[in-house]
Short mmCIF file of C-alpha atoms in Angstrom, two decimals:
data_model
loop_
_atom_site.label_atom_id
_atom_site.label_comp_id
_atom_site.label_asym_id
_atom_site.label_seq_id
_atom_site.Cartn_x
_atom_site.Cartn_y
_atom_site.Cartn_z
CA UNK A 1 -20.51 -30.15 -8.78
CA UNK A 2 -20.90 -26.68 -8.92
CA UNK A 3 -23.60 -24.55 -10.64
CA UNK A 4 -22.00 -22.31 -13.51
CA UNK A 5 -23.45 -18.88 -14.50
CA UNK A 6 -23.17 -17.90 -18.25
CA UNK A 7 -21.43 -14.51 -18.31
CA UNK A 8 -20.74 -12.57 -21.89
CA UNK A 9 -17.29 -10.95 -22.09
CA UNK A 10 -15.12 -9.18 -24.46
CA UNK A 11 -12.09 -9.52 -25.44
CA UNK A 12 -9.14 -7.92 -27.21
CA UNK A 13 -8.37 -9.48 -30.43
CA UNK A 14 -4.91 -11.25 -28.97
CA UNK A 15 -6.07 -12.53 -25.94
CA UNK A 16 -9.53 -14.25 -28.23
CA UNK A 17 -7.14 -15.48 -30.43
CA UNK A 18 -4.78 -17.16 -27.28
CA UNK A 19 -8.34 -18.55 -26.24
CA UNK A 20 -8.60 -19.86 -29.54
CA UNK A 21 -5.15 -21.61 -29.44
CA UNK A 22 -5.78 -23.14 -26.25
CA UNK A 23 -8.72 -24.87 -27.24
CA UNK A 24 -7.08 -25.97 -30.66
CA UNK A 25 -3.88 -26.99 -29.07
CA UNK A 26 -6.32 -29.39 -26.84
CA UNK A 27 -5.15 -28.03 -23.54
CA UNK A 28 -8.96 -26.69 -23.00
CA UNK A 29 -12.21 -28.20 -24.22
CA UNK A 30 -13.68 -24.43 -24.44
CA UNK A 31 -14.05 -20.98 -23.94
CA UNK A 32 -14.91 -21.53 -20.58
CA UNK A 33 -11.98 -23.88 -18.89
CA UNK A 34 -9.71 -21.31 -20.66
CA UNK A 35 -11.57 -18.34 -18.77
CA UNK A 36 -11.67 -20.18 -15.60
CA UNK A 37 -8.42 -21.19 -15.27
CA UNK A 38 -7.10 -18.05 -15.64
CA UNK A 39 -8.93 -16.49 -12.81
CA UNK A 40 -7.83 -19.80 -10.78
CA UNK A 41 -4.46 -18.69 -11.16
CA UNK A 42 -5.07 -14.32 -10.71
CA UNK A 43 -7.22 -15.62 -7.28
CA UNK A 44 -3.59 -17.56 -6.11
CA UNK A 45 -1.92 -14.91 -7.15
CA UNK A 46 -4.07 -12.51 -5.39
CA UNK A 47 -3.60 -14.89 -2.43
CA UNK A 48 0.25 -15.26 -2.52
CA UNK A 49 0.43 -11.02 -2.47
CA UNK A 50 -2.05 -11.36 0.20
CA UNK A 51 -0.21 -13.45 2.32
CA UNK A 52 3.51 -11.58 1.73
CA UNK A 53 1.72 -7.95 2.62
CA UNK A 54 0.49 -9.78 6.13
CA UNK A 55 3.47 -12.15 6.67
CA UNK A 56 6.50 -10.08 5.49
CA UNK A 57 5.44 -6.69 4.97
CA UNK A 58 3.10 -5.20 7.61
CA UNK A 59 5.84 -6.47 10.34
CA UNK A 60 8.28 -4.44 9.02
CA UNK A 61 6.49 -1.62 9.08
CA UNK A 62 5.04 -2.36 12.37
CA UNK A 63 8.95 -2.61 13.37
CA UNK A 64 10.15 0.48 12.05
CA UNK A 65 11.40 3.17 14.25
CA UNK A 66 11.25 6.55 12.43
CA UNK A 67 13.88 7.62 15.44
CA UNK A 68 16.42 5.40 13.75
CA UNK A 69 16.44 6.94 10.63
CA UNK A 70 18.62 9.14 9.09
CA UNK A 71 17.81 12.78 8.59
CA UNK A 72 17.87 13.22 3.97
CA UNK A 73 20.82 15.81 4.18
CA UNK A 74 22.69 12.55 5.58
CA UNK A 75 21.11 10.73 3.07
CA UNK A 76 22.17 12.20 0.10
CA UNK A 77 26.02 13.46 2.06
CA UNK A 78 27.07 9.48 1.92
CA UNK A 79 25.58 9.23 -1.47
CA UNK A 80 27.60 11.80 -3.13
CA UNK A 81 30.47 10.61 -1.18
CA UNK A 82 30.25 7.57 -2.09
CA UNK A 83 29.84 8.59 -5.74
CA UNK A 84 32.68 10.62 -5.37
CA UNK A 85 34.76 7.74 -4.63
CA UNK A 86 33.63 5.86 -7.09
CA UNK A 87 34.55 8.89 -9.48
CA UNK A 88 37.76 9.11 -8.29
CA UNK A 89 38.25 4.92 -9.27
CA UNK A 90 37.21 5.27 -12.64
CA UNK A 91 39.24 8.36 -13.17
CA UNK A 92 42.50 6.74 -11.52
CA UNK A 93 42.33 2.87 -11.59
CA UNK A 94 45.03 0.93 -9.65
#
């Protein structure tokens, strides 16, 4: 079993009053399973957006090729373009 260390923290007035319901409600026998499972869950958390900025997005920056990209006049040419088109629908539906 693992030694616990008694901490003092404050809270704002909803988030002691969700503490409160928890415990009334029976899902928590006190302050302190309420406080601990809640940074159970922010440390997975914290793990699962560890593991997508290693996994999914540090590759894809690692495989982008700035040389492959397309200069911002370009850019924003097929965006008006392609706003203009959609103008032009709008305006004259088949």
């Amino acid at each position: 079993m693992r030694a616990n260390r008694s901490i003092t923290v404050s809270l704002p007035e909803d988030m002691a009053e969700l503490v409160e319901k928890k415990i009334a409600s029976g899902e928590f026998a006190d302050e302190s399973e309420v406080v601990a499972e809640g940074l159970r869950y922010l440390a997975d958390h914290d793990a699962e957006i560890e593991q997508w900025l290693r996994n999914e997005v540090v590759p894809t920056l690692r495989a982008y090729d700035p040389s492959k990209a397309l200069p911002i006049e370009e850019v924003r040419r097929r965006i008006e373009a392609h706003m203009d088109a959609r103008d032009r629908e709008n305006r004259f539906p088949e």
